[in-house]
mmCIF file with all atom_site columns, C-alpha atoms and ligand atoms in Angstrom:
data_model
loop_
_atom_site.group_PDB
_atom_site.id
_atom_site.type_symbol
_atom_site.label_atom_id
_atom_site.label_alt_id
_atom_site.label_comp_id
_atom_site.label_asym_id
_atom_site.label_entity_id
_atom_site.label_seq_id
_atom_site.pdbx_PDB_ins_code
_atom_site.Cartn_x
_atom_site.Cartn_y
_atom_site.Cartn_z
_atom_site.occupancy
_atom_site.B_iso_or_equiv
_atom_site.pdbx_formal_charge
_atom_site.auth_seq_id
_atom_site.auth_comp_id
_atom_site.auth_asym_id
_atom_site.auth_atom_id
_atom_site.pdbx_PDB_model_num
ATOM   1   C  CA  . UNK F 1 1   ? -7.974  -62.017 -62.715 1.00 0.00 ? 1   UNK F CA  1
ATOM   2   C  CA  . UNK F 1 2   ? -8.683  -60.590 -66.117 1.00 0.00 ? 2   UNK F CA  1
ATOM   3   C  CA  . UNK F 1 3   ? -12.423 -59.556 -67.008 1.00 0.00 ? 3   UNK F CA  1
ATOM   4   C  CA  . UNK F 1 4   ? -13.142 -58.738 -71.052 1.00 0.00 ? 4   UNK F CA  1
ATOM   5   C  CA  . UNK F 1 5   ? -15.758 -56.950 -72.392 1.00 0.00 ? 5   UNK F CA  1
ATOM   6   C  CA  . UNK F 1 6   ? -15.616 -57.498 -76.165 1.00 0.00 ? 6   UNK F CA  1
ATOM   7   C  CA  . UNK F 1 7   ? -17.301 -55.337 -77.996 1.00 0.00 ? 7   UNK F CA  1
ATOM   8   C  CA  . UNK F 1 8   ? -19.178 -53.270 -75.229 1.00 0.00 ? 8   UNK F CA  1
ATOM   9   C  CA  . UNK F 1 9   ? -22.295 -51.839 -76.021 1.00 0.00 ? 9   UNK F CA  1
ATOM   10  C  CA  . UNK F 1 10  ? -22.254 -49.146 -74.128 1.00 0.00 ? 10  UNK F CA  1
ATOM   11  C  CA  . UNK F 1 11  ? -19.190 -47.115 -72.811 1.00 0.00 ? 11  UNK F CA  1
ATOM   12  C  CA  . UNK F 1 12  ? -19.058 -43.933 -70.835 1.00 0.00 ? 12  UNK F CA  1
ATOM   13  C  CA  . UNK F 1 13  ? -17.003 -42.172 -68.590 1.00 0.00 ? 13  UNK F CA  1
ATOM   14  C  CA  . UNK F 1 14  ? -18.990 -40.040 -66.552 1.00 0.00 ? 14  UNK F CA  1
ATOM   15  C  CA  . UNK F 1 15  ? -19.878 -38.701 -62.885 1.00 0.00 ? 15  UNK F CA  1
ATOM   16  C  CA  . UNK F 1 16  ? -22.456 -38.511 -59.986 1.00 0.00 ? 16  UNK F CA  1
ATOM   17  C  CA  . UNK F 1 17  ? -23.120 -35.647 -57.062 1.00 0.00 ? 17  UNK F CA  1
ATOM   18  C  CA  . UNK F 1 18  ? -22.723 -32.353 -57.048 1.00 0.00 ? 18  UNK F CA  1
ATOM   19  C  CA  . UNK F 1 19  ? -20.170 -30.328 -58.366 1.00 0.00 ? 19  UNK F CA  1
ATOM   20  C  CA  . UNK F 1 20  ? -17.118 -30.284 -55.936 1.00 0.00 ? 20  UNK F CA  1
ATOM   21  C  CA  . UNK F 1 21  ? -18.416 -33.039 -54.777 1.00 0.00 ? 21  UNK F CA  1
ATOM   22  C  CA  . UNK F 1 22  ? -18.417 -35.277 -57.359 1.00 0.00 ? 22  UNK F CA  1
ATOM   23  C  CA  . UNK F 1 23  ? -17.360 -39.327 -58.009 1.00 0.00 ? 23  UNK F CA  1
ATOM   24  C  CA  . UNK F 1 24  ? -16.274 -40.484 -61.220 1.00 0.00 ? 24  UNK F CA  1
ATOM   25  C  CA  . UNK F 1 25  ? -16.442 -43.569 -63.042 1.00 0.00 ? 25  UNK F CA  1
ATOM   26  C  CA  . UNK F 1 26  ? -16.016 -45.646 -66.237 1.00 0.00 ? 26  UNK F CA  1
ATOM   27  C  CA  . UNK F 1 27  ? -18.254 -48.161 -67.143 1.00 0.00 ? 27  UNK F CA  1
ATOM   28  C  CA  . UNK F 1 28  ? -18.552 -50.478 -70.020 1.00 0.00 ? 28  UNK F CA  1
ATOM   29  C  CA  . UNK F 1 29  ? -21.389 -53.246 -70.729 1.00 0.00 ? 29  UNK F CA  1
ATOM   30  C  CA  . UNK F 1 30  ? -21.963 -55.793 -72.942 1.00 0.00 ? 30  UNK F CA  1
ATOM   31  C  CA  . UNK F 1 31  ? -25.468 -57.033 -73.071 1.00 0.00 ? 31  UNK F CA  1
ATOM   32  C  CA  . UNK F 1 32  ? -26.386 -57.747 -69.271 1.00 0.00 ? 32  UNK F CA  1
ATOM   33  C  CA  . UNK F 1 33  ? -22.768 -57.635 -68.056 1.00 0.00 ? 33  UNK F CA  1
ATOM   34  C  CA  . UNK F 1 34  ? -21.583 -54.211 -66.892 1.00 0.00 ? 34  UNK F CA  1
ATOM   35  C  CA  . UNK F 1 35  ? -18.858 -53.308 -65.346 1.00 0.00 ? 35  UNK F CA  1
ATOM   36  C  CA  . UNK F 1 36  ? -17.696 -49.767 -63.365 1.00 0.00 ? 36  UNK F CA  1
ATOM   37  C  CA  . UNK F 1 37  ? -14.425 -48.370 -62.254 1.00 0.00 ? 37  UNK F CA  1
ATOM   38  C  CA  . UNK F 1 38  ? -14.301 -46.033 -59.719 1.00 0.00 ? 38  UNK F CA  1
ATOM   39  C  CA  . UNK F 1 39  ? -11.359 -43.012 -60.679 1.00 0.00 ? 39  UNK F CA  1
ATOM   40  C  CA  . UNK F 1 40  ? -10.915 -39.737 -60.022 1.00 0.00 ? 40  UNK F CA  1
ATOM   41  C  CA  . UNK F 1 41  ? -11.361 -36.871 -62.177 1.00 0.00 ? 41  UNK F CA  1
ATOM   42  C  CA  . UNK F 1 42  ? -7.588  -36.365 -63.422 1.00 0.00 ? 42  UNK F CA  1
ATOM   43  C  CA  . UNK F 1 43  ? -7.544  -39.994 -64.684 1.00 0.00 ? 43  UNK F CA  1
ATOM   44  C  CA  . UNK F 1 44  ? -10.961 -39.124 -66.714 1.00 0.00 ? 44  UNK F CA  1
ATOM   45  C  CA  . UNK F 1 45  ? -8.689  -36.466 -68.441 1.00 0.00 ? 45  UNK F CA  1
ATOM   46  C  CA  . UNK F 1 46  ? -5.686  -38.103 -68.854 1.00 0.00 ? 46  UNK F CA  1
ATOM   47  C  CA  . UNK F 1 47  ? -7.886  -41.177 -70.167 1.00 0.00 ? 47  UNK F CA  1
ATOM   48  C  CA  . UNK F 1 48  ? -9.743  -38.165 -72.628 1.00 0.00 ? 48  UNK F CA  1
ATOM   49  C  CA  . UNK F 1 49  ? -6.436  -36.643 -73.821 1.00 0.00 ? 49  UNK F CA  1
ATOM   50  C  CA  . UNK F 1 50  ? -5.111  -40.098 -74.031 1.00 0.00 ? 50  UNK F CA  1
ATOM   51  C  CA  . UNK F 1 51  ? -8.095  -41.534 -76.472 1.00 0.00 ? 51  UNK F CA  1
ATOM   52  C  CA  . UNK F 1 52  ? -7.541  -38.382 -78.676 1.00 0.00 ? 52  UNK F CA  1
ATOM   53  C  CA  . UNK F 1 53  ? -4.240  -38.382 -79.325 1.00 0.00 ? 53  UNK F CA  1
ATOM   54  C  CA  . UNK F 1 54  ? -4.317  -42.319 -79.747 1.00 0.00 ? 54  UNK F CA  1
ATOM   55  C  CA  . UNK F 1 55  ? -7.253  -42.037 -82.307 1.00 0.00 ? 55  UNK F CA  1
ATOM   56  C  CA  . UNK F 1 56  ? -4.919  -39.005 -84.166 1.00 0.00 ? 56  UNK F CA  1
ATOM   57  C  CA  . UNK F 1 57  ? -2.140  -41.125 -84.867 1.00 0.00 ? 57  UNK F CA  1
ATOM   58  C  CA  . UNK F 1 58  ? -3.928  -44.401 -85.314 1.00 0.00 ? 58  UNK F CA  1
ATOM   59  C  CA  . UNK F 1 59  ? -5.271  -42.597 -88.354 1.00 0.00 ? 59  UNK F CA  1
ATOM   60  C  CA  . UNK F 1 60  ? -2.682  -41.096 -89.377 1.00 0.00 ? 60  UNK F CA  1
ATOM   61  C  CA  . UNK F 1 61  ? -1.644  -44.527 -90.366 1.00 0.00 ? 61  UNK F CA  1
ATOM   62  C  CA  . UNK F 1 62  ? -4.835  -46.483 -90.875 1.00 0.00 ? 62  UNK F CA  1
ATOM   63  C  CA  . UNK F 1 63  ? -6.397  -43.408 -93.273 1.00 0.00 ? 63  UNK F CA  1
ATOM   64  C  CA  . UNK F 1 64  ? -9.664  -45.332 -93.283 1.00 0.00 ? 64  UNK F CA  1
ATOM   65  C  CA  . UNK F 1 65  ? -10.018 -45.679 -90.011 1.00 0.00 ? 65  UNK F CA  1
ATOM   66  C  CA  . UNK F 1 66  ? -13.876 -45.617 -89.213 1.00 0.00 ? 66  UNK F CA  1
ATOM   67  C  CA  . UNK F 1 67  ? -13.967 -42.348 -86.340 1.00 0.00 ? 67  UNK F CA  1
ATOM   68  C  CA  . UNK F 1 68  ? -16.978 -40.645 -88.276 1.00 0.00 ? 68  UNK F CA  1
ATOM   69  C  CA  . UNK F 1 69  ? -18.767 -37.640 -87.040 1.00 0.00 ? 69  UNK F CA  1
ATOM   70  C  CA  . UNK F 1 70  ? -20.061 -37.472 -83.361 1.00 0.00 ? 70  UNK F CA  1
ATOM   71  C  CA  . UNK F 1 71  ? -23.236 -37.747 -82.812 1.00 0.00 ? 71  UNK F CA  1
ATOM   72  C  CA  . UNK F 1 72  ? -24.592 -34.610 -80.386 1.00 0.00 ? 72  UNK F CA  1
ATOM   73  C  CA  . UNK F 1 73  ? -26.295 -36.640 -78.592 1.00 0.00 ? 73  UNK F CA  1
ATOM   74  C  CA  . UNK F 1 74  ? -26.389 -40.046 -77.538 1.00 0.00 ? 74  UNK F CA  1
ATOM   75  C  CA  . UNK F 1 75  ? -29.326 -41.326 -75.933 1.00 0.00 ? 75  UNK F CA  1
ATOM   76  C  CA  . UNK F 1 76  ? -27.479 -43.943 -74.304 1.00 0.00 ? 76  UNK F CA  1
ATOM   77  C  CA  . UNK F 1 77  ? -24.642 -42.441 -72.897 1.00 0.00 ? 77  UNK F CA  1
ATOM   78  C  CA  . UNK F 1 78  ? -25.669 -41.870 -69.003 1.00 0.00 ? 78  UNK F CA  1
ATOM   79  C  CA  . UNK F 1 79  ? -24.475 -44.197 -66.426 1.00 0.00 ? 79  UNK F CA  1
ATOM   80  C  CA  . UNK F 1 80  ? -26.251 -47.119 -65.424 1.00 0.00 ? 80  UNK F CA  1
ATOM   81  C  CA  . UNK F 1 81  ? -27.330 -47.961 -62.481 1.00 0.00 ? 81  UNK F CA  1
ATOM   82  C  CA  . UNK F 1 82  ? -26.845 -48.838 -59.749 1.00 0.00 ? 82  UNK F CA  1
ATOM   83  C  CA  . UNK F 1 83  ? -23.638 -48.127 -60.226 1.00 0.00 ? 83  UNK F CA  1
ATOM   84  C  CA  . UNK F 1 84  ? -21.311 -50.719 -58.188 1.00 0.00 ? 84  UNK F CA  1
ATOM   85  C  CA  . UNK F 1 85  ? -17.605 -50.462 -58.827 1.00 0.00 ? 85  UNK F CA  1
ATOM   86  C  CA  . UNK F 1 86  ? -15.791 -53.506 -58.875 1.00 0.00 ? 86  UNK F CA  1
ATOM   87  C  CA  . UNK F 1 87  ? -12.555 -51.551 -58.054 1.00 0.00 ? 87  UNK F CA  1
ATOM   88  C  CA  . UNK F 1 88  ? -10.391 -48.282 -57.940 1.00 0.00 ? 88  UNK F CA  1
ATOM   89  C  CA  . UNK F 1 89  ? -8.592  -47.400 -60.910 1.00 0.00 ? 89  UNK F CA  1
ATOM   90  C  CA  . UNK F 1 90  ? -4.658  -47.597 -60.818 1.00 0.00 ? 90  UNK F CA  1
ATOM   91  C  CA  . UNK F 1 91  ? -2.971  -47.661 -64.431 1.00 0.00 ? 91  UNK F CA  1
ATOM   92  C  CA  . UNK F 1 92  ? -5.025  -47.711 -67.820 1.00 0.00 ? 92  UNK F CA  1
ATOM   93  C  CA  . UNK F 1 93  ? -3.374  -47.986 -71.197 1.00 0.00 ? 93  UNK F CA  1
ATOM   94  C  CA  . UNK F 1 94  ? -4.889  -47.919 -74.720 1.00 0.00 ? 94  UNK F CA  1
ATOM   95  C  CA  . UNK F 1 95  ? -4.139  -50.087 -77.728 1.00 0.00 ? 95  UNK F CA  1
ATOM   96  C  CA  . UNK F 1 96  ? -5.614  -51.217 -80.860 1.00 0.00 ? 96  UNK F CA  1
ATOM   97  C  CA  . UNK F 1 97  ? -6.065  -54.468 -83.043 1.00 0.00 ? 97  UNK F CA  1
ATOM   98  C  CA  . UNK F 1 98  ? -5.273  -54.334 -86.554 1.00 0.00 ? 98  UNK F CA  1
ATOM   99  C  CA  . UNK F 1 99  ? -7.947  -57.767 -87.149 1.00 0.00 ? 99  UNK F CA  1
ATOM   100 C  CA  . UNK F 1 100 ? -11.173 -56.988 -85.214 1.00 0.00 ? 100 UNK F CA  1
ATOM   101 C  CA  . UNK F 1 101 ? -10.311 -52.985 -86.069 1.00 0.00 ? 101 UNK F CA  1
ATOM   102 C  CA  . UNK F 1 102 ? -11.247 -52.339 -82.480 1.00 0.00 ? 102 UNK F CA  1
ATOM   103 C  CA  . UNK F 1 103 ? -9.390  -50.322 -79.655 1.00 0.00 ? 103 UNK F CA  1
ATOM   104 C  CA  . UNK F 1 104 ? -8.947  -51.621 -76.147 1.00 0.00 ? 104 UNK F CA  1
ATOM   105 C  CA  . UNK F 1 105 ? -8.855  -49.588 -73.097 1.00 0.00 ? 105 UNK F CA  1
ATOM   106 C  CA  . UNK F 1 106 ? -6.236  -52.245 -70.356 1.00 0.00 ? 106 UNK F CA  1
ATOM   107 C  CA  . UNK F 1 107 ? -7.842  -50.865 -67.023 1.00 0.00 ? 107 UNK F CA  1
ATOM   108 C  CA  . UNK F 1 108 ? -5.672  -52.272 -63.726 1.00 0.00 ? 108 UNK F CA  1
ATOM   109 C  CA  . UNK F 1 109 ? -6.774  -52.054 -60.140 1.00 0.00 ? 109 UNK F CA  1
ATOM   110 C  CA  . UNK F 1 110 ? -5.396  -49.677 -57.692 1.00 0.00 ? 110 UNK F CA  1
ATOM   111 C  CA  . UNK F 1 111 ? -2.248  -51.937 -56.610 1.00 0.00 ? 111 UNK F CA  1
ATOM   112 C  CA  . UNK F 1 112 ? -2.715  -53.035 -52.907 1.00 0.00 ? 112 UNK F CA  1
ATOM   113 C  CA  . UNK F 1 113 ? -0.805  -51.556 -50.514 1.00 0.00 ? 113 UNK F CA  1
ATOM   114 C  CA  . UNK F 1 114 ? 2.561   -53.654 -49.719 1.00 0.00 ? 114 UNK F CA  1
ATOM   115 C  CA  . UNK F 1 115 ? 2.341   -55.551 -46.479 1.00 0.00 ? 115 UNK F CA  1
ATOM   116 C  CA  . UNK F 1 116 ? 5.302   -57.406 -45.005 1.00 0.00 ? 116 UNK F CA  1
ATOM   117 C  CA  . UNK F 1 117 ? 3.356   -60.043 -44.123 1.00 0.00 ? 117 UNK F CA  1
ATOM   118 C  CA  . UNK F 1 118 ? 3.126   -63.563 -46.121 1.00 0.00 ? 118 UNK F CA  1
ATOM   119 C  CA  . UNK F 1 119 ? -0.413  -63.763 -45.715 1.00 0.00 ? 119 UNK F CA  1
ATOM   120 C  CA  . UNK F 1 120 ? -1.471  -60.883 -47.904 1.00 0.00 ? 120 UNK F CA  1
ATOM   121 C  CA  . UNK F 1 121 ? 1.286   -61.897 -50.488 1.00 0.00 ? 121 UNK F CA  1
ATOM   122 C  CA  . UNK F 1 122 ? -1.630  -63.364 -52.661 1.00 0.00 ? 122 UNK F CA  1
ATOM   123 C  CA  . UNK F 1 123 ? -3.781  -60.849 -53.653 1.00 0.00 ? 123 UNK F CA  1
ATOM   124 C  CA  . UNK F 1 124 ? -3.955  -60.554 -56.963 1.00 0.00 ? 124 UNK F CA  1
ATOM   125 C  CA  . UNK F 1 125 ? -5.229  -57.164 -59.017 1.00 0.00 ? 125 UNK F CA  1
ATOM   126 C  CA  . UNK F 1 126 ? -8.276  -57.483 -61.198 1.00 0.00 ? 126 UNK F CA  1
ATOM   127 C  CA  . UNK F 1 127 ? -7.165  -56.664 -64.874 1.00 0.00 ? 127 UNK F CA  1
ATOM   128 C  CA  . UNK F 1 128 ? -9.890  -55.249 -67.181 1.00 0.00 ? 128 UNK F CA  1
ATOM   129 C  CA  . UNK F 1 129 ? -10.330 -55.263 -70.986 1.00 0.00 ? 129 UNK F CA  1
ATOM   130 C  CA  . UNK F 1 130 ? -12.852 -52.740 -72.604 1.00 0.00 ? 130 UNK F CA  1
ATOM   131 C  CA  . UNK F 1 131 ? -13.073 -53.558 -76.485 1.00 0.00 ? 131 UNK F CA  1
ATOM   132 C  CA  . UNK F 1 132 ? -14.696 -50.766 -78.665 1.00 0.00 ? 132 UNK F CA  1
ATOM   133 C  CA  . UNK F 1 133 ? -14.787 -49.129 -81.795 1.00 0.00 ? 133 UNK F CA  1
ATOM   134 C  CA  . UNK F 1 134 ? -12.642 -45.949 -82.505 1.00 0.00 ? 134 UNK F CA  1
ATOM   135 C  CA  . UNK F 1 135 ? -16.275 -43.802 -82.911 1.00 0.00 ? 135 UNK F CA  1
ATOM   136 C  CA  . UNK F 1 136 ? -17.728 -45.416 -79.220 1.00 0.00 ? 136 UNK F CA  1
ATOM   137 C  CA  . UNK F 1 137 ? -13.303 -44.477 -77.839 1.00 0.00 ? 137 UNK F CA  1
ATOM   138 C  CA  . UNK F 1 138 ? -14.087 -40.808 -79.177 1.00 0.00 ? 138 UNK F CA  1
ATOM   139 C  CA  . UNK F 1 139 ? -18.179 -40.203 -78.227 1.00 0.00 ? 139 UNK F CA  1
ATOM   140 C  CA  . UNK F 1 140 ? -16.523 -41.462 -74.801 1.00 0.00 ? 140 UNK F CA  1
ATOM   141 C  CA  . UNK F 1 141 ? -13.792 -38.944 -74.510 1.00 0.00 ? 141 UNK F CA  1
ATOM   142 C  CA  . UNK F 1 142 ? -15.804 -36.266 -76.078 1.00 0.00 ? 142 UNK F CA  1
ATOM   143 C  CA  . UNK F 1 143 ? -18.380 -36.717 -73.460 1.00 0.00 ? 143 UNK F CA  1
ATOM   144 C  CA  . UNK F 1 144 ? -16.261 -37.614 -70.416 1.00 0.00 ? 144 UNK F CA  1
ATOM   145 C  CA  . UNK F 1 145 ? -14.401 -34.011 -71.427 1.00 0.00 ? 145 UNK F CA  1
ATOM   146 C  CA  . UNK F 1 146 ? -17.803 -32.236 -71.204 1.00 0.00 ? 146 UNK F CA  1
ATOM   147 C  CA  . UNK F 1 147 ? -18.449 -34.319 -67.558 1.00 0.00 ? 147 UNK F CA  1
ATOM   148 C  CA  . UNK F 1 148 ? -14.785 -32.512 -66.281 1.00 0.00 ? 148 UNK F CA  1
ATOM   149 C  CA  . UNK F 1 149 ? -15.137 -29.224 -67.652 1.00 0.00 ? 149 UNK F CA  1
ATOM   150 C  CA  . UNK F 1 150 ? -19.198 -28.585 -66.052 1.00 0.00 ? 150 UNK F CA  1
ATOM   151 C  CA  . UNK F 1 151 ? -17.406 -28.678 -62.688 1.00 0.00 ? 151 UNK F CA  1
ATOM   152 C  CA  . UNK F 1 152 ? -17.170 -25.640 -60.181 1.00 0.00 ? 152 UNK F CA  1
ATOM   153 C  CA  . UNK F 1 153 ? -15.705 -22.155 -61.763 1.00 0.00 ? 153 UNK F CA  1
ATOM   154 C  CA  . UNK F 1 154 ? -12.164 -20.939 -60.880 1.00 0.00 ? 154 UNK F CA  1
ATOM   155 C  CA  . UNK F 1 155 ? -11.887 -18.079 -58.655 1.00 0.00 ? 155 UNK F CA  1
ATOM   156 C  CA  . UNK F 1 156 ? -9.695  -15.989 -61.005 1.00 0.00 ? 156 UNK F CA  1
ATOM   157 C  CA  . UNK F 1 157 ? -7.877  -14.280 -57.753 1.00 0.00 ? 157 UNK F CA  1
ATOM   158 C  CA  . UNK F 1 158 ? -6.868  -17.618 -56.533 1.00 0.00 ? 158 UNK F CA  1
ATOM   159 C  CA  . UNK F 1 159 ? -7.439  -20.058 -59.054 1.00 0.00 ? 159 UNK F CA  1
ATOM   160 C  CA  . UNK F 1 160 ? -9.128  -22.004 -56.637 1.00 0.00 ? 160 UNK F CA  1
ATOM   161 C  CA  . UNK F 1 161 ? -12.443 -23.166 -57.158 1.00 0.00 ? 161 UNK F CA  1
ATOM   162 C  CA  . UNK F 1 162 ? -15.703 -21.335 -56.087 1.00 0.00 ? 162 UNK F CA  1
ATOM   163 C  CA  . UNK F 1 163 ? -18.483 -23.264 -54.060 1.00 0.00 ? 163 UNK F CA  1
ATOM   164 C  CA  . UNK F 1 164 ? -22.079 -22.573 -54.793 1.00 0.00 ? 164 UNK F CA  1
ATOM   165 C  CA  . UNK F 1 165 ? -22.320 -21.373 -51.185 1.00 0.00 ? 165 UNK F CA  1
ATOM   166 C  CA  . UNK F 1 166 ? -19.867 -19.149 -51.709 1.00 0.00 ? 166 UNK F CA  1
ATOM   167 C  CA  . UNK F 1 167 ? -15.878 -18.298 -51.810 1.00 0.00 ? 167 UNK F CA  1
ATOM   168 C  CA  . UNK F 1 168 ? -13.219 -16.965 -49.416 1.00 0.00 ? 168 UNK F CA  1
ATOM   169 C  CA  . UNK F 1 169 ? -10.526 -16.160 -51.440 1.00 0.00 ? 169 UNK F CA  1
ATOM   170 C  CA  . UNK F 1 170 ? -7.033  -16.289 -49.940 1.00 0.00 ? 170 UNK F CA  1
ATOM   171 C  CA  . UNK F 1 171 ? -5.948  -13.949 -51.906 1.00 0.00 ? 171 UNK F CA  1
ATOM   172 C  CA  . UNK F 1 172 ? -7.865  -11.144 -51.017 1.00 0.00 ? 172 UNK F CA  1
ATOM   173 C  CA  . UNK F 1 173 ? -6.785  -10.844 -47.235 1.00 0.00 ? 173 UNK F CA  1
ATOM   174 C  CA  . UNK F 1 174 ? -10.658 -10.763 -46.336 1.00 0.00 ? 174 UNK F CA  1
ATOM   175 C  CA  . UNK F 1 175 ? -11.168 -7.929  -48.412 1.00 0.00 ? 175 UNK F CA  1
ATOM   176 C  CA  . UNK F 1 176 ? -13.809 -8.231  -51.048 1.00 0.00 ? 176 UNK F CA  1
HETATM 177 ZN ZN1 . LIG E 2 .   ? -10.385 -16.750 -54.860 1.00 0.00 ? 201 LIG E ZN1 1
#
């Protein structure tokens, strides 16, 4: 099953709870129609680094490529709710088309767990397509780094990191 979202109107990549405790998720909308992805927090920076990098070289050869200057603040970019994933995140990709000048973010269900059983042999993956403009890719990433970065401080003993109820750090034997 593939789902498109072309152009979204809003895009964000975001999270809920408390820090340490915290769910993250991309969503995309178009109009009415919105759609969330559950992921975890290492595919929200992979999926940051990823835009960057993609959005350096894509200028690199398009030199005028729209990015344009980020806006500080973005009334719109806070998740919508409720929020109601239609599935775990496996694989995402990034490309671009040359025509509409818009960049795609592929987004591909968690694969399902082989079963050797012919029954299950038929469910098929959902298959997302998020269509945006290189400025909406980059407000995204620049926001969804901010989202990663306010999470709990690393102990700098352990490099583990410190609950707001406090920290018993490994590394100092029970010592303080
Ligand atoms: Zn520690």
């Amino acid at each position: 099953m593939l789902i498109e979202i072309k152009p979204a109107d809003h895009l964000i990549a975001s999270c809920v709870g408390k820090p340490g405790n915290r769910t993250f998720y991309i969503q995309a909308a178009k109009e009415d129609e919105t759609l969330t992805i559950l992921c975890e927090k290492f595919q929200v920076q992979q999926l940051v680094g990823g835009i960057s990098q993609f959005v350096k070289r894509l200028s690199e050869k398009h030199p005028n490529l729209e990015t344009g200057a980020l806006l500080d603040d973005v009334p719109d970019l806070v998740l919508r709710r409720p929020i109601e994933p239609l599935f775990r995140l496996g694989e995402i990709g990034i490309g671009y088309d040359e025509d509409s000048e818009l960049m795609v973010l592929i987004a591909q269900e968690l694969g399902q767990e082989v079963v050797e059983d012919d029954y299950q042999d038929e469910t098929e993956t959902v298959k997302v397509r998020i269509w945006a403009t290189c400025l909406q890719m980059l407000q995204m990433a620049d926001h969804g780094e901010k989202q990663v970065l306010s999470g709990r401080p690393i102990c700098g003993n352990c490099m583990q990191p410190i609950d707001a109820e406090g920290h018993f750090c490994p590394k100092s034997n029970g010592h303080k």
